[in-house]
Short mmCIF file of the N, C-alpha and C atoms (twelve columns), coordinates in Angstrom:
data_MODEL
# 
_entry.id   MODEL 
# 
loop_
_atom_site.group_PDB 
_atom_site.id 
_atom_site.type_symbol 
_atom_site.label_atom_id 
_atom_site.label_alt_id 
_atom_site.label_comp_id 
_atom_site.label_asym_id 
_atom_site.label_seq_id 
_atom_site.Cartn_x 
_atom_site.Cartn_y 
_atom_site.Cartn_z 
_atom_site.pdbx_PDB_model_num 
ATOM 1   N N  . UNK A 1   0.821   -1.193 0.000  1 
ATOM 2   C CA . UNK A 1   0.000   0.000  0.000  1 
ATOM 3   C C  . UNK A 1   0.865   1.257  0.000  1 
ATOM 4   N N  . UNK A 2   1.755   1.088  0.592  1 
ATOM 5   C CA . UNK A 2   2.696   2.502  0.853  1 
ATOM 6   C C  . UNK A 2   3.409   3.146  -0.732 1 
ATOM 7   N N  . UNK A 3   4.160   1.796  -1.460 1 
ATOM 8   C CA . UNK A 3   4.808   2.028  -2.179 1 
ATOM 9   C C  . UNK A 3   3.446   2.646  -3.558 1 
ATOM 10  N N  . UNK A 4   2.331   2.439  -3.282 1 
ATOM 11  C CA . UNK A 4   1.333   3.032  -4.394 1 
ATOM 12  C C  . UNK A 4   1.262   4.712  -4.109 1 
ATOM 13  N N  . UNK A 5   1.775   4.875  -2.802 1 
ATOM 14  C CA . UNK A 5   1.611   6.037  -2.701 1 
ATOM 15  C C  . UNK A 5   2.570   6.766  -2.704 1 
ATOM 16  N N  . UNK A 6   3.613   6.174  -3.282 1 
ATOM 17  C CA . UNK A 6   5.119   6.637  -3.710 1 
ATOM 18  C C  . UNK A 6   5.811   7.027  -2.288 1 
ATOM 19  N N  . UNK A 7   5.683   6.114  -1.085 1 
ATOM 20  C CA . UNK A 7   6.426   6.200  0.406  1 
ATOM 21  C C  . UNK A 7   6.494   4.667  0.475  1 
ATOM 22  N N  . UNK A 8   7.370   4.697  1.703  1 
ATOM 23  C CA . UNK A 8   8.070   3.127  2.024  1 
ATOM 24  C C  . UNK A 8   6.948   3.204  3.475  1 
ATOM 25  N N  . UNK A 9   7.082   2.251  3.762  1 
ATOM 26  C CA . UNK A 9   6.467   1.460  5.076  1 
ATOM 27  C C  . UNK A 9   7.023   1.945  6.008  1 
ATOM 28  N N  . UNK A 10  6.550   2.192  7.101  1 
ATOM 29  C CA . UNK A 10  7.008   2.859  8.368  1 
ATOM 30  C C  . UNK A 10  6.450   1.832  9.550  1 
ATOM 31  N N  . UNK A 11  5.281   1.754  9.814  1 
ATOM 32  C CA . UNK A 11  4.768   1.077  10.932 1 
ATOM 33  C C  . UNK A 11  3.617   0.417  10.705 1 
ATOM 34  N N  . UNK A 12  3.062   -0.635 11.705 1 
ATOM 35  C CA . UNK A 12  1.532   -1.064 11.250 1 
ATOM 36  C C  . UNK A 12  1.228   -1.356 12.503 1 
ATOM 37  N N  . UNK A 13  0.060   -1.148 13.109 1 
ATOM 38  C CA . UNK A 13  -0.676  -1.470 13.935 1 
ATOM 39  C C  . UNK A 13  -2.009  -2.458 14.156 1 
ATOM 40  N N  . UNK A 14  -2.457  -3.112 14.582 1 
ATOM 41  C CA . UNK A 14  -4.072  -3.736 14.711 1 
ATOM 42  C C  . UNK A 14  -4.468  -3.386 15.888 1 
ATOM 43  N N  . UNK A 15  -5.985  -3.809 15.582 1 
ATOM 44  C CA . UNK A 15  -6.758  -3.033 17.277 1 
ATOM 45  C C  . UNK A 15  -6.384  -4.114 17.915 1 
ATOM 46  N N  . UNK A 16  -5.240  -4.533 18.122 1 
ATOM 47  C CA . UNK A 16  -4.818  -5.968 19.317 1 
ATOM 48  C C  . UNK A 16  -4.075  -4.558 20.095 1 
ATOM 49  N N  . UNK A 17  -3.596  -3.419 19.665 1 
ATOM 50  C CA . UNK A 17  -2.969  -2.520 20.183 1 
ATOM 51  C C  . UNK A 17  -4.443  -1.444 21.130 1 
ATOM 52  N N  . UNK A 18  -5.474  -1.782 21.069 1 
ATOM 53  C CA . UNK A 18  -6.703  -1.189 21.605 1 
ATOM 54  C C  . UNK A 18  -7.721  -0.464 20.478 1 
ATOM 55  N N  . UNK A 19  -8.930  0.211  20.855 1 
ATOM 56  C CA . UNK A 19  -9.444  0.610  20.064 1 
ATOM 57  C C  . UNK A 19  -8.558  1.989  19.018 1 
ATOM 58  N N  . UNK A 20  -8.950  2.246  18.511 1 
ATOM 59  C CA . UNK A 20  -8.515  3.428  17.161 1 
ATOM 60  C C  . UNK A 20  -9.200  4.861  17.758 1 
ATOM 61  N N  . UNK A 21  -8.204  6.229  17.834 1 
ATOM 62  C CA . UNK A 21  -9.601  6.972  18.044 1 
ATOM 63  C C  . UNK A 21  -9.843  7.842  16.451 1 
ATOM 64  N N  . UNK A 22  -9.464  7.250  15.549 1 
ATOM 65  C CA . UNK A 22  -9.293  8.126  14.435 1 
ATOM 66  C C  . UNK A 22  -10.479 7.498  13.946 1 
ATOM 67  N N  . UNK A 23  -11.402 8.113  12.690 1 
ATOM 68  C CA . UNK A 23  -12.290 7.555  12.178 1 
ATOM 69  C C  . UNK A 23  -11.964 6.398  10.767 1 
ATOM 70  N N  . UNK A 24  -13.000 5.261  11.063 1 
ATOM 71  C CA . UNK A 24  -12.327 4.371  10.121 1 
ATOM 72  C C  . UNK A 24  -13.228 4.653  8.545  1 
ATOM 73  N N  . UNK A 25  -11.897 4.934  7.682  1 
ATOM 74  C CA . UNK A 25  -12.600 5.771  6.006  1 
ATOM 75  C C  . UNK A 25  -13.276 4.463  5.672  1 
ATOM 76  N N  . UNK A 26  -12.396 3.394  5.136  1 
ATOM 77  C CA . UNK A 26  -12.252 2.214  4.563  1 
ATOM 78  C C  . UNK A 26  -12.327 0.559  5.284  1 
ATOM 79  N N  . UNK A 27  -13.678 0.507  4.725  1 
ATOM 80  C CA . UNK A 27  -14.120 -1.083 4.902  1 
ATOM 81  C C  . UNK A 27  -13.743 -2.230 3.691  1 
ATOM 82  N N  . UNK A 28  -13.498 -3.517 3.926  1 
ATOM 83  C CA . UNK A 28  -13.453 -4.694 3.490  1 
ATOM 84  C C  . UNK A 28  -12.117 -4.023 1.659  1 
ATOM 85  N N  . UNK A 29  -11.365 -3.488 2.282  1 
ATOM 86  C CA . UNK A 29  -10.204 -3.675 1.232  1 
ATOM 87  C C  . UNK A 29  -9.613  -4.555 0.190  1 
ATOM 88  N N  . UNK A 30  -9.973  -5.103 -0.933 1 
ATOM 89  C CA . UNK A 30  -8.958  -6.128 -1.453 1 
ATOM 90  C C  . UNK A 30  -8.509  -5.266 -2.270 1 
ATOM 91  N N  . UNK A 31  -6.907  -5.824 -2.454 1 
ATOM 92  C CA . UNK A 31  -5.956  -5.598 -3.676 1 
ATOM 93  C C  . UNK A 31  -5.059  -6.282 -3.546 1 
ATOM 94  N N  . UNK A 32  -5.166  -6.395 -5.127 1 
ATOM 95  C CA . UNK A 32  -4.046  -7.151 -5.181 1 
ATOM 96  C C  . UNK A 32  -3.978  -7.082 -6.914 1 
ATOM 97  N N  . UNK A 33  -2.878  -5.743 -6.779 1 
ATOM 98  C CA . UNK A 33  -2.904  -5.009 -7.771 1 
ATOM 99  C C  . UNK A 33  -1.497  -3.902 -7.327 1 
ATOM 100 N N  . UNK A 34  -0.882  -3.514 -8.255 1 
ATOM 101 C CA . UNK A 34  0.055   -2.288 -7.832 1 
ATOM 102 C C  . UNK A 34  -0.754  -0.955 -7.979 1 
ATOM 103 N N  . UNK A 35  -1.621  -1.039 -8.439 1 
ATOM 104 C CA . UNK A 35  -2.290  0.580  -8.309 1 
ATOM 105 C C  . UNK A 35  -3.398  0.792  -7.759 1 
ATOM 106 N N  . UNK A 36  -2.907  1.284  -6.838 1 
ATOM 107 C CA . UNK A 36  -4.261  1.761  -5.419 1 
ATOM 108 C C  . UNK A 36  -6.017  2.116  -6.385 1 
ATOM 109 N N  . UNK A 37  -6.061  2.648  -7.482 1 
ATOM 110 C CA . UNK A 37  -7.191  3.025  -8.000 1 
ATOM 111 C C  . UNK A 37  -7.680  1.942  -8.400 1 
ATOM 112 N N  . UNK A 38  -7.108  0.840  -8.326 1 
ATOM 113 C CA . UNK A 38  -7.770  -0.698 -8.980 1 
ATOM 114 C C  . UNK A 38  -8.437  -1.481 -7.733 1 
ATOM 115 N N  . UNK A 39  -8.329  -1.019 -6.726 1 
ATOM 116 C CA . UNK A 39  -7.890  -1.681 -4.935 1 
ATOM 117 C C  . UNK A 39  -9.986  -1.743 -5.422 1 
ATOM 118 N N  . UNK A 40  -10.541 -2.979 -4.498 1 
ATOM 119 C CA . UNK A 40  -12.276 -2.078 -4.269 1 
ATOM 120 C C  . UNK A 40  -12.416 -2.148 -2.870 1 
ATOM 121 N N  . UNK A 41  -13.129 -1.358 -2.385 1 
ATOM 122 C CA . UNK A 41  -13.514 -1.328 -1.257 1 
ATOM 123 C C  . UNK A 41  -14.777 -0.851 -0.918 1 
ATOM 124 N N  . UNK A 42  -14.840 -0.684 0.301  1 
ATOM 125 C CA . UNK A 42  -16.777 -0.240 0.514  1 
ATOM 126 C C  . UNK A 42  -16.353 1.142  1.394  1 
ATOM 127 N N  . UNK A 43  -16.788 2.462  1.182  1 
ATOM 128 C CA . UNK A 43  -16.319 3.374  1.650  1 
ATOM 129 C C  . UNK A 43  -18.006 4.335  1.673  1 
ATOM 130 N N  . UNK A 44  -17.876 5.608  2.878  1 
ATOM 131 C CA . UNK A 44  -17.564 5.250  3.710  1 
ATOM 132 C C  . UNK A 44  -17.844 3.915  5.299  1 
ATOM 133 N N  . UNK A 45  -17.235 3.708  5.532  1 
ATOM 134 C CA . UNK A 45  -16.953 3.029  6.748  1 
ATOM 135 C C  . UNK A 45  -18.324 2.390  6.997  1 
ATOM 136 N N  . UNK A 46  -19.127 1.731  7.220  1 
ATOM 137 C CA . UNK A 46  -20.933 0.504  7.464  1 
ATOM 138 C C  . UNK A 46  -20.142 0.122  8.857  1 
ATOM 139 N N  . UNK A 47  -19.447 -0.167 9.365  1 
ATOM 140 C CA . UNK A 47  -19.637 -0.868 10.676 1 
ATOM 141 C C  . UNK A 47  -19.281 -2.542 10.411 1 
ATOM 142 N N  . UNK A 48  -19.288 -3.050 11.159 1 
ATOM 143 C CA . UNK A 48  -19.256 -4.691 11.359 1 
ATOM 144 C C  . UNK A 48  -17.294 -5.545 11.093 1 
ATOM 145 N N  . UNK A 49  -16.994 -5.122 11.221 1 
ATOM 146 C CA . UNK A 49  -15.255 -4.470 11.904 1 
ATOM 147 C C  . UNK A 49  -15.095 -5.246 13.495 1 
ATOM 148 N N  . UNK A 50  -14.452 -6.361 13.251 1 
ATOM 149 C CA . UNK A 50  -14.392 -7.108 15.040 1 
ATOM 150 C C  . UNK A 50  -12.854 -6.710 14.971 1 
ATOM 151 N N  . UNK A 51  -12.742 -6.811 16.756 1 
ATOM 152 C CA . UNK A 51  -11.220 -6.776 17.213 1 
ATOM 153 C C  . UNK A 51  -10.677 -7.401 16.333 1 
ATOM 154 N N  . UNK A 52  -9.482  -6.910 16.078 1 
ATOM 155 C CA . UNK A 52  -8.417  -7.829 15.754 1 
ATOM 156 C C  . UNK A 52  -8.085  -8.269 13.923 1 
ATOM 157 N N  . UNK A 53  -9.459  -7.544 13.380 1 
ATOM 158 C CA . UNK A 53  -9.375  -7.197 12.058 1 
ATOM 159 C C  . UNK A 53  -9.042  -5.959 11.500 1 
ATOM 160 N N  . UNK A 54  -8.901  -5.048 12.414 1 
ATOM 161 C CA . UNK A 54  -8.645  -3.601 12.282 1 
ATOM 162 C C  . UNK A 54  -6.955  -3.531 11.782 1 
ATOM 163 N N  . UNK A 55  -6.670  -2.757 10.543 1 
ATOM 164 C CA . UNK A 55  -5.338  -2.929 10.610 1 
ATOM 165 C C  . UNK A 55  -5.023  -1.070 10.104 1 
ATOM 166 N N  . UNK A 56  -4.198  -0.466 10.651 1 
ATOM 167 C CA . UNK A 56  -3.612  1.001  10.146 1 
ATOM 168 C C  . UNK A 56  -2.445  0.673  10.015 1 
ATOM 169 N N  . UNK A 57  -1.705  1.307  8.348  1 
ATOM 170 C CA . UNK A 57  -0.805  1.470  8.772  1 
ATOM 171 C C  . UNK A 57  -0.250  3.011  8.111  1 
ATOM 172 N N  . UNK A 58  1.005   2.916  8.583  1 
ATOM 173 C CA . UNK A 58  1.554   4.223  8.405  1 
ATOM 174 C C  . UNK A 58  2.551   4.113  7.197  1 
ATOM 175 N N  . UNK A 59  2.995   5.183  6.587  1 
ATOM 176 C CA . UNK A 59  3.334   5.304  5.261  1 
ATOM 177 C C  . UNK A 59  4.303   6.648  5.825  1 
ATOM 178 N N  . UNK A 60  5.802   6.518  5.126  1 
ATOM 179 C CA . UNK A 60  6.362   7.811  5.341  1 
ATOM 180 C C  . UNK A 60  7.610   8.231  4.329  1 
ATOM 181 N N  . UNK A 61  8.211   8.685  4.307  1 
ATOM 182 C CA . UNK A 61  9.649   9.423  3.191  1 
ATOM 183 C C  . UNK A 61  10.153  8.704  4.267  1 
ATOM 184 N N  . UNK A 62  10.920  8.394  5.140  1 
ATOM 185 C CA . UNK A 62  11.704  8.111  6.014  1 
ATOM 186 C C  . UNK A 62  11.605  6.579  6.076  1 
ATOM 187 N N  . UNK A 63  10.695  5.747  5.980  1 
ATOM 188 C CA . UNK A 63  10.582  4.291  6.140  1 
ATOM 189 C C  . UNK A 63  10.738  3.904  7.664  1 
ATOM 190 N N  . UNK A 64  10.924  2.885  7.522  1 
ATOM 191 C CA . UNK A 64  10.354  1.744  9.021  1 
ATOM 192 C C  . UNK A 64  11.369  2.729  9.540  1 
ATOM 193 N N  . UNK A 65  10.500  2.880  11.238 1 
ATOM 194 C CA . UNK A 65  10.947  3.439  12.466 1 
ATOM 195 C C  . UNK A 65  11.764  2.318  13.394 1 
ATOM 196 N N  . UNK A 66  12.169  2.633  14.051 1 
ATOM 197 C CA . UNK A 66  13.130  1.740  14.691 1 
ATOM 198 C C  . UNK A 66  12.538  2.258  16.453 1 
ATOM 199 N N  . UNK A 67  11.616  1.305  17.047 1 
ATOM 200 C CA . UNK A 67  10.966  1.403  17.707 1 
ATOM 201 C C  . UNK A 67  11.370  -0.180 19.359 1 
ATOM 202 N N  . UNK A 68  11.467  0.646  20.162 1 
ATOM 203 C CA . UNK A 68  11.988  -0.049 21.648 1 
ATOM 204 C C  . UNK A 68  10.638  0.411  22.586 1 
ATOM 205 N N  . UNK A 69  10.204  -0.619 23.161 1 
ATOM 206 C CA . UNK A 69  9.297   -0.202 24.301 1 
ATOM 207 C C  . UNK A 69  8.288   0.688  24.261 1 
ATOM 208 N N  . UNK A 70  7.441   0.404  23.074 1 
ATOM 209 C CA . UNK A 70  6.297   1.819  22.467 1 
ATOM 210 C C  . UNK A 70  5.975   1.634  21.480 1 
ATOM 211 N N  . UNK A 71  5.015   2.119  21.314 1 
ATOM 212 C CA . UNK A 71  4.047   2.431  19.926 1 
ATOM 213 C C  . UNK A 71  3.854   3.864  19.368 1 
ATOM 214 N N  . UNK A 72  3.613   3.539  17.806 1 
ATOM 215 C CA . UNK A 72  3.146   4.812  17.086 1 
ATOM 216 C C  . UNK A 72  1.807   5.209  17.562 1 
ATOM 217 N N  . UNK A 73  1.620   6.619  17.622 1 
ATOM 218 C CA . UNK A 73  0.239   6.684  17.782 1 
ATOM 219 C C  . UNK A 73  -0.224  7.677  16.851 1 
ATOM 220 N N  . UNK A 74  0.628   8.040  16.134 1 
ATOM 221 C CA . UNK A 74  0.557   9.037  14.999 1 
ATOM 222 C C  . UNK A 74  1.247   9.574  14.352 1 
ATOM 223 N N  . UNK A 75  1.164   9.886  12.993 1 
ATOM 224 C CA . UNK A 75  2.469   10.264 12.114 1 
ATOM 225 C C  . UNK A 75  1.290   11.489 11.385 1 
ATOM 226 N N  . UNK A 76  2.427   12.750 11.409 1 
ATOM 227 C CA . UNK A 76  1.398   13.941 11.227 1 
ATOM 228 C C  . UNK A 76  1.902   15.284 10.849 1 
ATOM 229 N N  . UNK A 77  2.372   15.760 9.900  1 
ATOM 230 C CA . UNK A 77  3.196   16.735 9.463  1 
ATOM 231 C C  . UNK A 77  4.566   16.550 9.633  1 
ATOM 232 N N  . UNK A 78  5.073   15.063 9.212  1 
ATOM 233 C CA . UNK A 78  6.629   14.621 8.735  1 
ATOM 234 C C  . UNK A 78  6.851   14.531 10.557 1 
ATOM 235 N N  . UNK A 79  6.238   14.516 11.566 1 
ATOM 236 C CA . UNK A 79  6.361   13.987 12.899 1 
ATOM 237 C C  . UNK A 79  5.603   12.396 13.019 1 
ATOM 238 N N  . UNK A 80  6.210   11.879 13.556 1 
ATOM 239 C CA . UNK A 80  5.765   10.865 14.097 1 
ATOM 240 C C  . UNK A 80  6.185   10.566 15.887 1 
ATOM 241 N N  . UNK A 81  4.873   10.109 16.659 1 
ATOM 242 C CA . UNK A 81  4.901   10.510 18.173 1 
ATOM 243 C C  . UNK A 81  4.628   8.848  18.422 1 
ATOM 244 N N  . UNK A 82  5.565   8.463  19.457 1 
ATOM 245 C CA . UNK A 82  5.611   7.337  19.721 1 
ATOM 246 C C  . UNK A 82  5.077   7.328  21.536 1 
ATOM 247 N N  . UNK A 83  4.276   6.535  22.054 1 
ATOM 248 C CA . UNK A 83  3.745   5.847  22.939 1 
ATOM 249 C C  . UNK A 83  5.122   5.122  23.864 1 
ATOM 250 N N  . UNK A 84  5.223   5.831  25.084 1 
ATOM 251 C CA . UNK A 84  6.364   4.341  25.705 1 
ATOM 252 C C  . UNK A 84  5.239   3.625  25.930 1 
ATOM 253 N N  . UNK A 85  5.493   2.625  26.382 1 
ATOM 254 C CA . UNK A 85  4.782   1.066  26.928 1 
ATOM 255 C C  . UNK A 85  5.273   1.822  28.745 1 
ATOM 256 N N  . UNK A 86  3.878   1.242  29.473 1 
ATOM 257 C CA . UNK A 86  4.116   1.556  30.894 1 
ATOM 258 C C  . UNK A 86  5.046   1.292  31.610 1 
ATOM 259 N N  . UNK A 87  6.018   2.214  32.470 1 
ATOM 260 C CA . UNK A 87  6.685   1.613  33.222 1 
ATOM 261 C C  . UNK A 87  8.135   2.304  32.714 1 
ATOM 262 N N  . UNK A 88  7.957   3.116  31.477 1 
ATOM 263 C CA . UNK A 88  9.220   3.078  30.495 1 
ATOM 264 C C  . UNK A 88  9.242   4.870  30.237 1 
ATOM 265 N N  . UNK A 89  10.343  5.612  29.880 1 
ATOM 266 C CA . UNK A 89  10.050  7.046  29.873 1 
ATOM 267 C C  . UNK A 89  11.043  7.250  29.222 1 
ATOM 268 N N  . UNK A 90  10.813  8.535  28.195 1 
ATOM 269 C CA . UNK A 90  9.697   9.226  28.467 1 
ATOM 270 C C  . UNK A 90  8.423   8.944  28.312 1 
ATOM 271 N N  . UNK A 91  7.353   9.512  28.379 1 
ATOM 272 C CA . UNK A 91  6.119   8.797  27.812 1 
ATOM 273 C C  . UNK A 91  5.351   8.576  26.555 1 
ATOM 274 N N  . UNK A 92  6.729   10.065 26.125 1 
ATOM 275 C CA . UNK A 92  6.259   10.046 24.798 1 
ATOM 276 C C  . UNK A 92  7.334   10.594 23.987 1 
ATOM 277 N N  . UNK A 93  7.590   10.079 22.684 1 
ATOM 278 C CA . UNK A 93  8.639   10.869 21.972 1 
ATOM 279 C C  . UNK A 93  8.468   11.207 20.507 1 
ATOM 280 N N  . UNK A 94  8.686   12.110 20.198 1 
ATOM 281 C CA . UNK A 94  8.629   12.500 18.944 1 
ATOM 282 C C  . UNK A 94  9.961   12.614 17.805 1 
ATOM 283 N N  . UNK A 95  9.706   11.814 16.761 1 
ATOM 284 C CA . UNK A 95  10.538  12.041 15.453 1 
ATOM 285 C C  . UNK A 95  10.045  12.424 14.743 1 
ATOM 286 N N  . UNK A 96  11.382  13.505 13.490 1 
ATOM 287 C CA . UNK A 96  11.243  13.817 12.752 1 
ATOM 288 C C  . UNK A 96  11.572  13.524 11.287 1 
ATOM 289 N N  . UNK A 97  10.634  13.493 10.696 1 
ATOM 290 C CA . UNK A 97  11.437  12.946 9.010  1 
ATOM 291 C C  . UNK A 97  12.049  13.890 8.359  1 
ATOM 292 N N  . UNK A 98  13.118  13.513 8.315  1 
ATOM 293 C CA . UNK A 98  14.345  15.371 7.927  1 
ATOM 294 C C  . UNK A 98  15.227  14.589 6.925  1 
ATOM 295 N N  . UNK A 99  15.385  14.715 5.344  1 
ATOM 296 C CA . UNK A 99  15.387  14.068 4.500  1 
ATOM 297 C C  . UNK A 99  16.198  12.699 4.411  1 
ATOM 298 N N  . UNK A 100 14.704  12.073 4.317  1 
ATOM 299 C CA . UNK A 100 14.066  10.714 4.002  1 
ATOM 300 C C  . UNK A 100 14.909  9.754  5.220  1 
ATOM 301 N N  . UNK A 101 15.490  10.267 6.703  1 
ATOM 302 C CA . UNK A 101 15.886  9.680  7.747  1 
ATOM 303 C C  . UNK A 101 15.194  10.134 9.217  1 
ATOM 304 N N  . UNK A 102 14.915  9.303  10.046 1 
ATOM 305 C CA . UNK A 102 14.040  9.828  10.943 1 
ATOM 306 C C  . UNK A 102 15.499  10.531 11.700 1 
ATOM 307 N N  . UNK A 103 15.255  11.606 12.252 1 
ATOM 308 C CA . UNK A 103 15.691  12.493 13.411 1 
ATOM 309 C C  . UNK A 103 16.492  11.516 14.489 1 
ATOM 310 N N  . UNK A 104 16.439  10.758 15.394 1 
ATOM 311 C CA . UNK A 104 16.236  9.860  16.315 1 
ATOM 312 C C  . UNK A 104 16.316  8.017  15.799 1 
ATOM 313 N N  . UNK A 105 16.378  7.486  17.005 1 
ATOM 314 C CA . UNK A 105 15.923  5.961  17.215 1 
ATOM 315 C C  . UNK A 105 14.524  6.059  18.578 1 
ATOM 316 N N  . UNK A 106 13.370  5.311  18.278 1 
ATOM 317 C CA . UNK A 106 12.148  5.451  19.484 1 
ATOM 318 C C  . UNK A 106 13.024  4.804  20.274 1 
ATOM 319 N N  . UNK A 107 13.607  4.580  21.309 1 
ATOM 320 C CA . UNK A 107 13.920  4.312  22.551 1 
ATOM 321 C C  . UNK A 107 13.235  4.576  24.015 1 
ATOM 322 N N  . UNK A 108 12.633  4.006  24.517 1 
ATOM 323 C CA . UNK A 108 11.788  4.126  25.530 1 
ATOM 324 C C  . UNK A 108 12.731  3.437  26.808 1 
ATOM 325 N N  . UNK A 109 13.209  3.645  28.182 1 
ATOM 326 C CA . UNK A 109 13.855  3.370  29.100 1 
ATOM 327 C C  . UNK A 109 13.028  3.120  30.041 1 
ATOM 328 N N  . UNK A 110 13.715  1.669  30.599 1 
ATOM 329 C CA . UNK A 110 12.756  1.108  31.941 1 
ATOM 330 C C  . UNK A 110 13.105  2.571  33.031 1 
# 
């Protein structure tokens, strides 16, 4: 999906990570195709979506994050803000995509 949108893969999440609070656009996705305009889907969003079928992922110039003890919880004007996991600090950290390399490594400390 990323590379249709001319970016590399950064992160992916499922609601095994909890509910989403973003709104969901796109229901029942297939492709399997290189060009996103061929993809079908049912849009917007009907409902009927169980745990654990939910999948986001993130797309960036910078590619896969390099992530310790935390989660993405959003990637959002070339920032991406990472989640520590409890117990671990800071609580939260932010990178930047500053050409096509993130700023940082997510490192989260017991």
């Amino acid at each position: 999906m990323c590379t249709m949108l001319n970016m590399t893969f950064t992160h992916s999440l499922t609601s095994w990570y909890g509910p989403g609070k973003a709104p969901m656009l796109v229901d029942n996705l297939d492709c399997f195709t290189t060009n996103l305009s061929q993809c079908t889907h049912r849009s917007p969003y009907r409902g009927g979506c169980i745990e654990g079928y939910v999948l986001s992922l993130f797309c960036s110039e910078c590619g896969e994050a390099n992530l310790s003890h935390g989660k993405i919880t959003s990637y959002h004007n070339r920032t991406l803000t990472v989640e520590c996991d409890e117990g671990y600090d800071p609580s939260t950290i932010s990178l930047q995509c500053v050409n096509a390399a993130w700023s940082r490594n997510a490192t989260c400390i017991p």
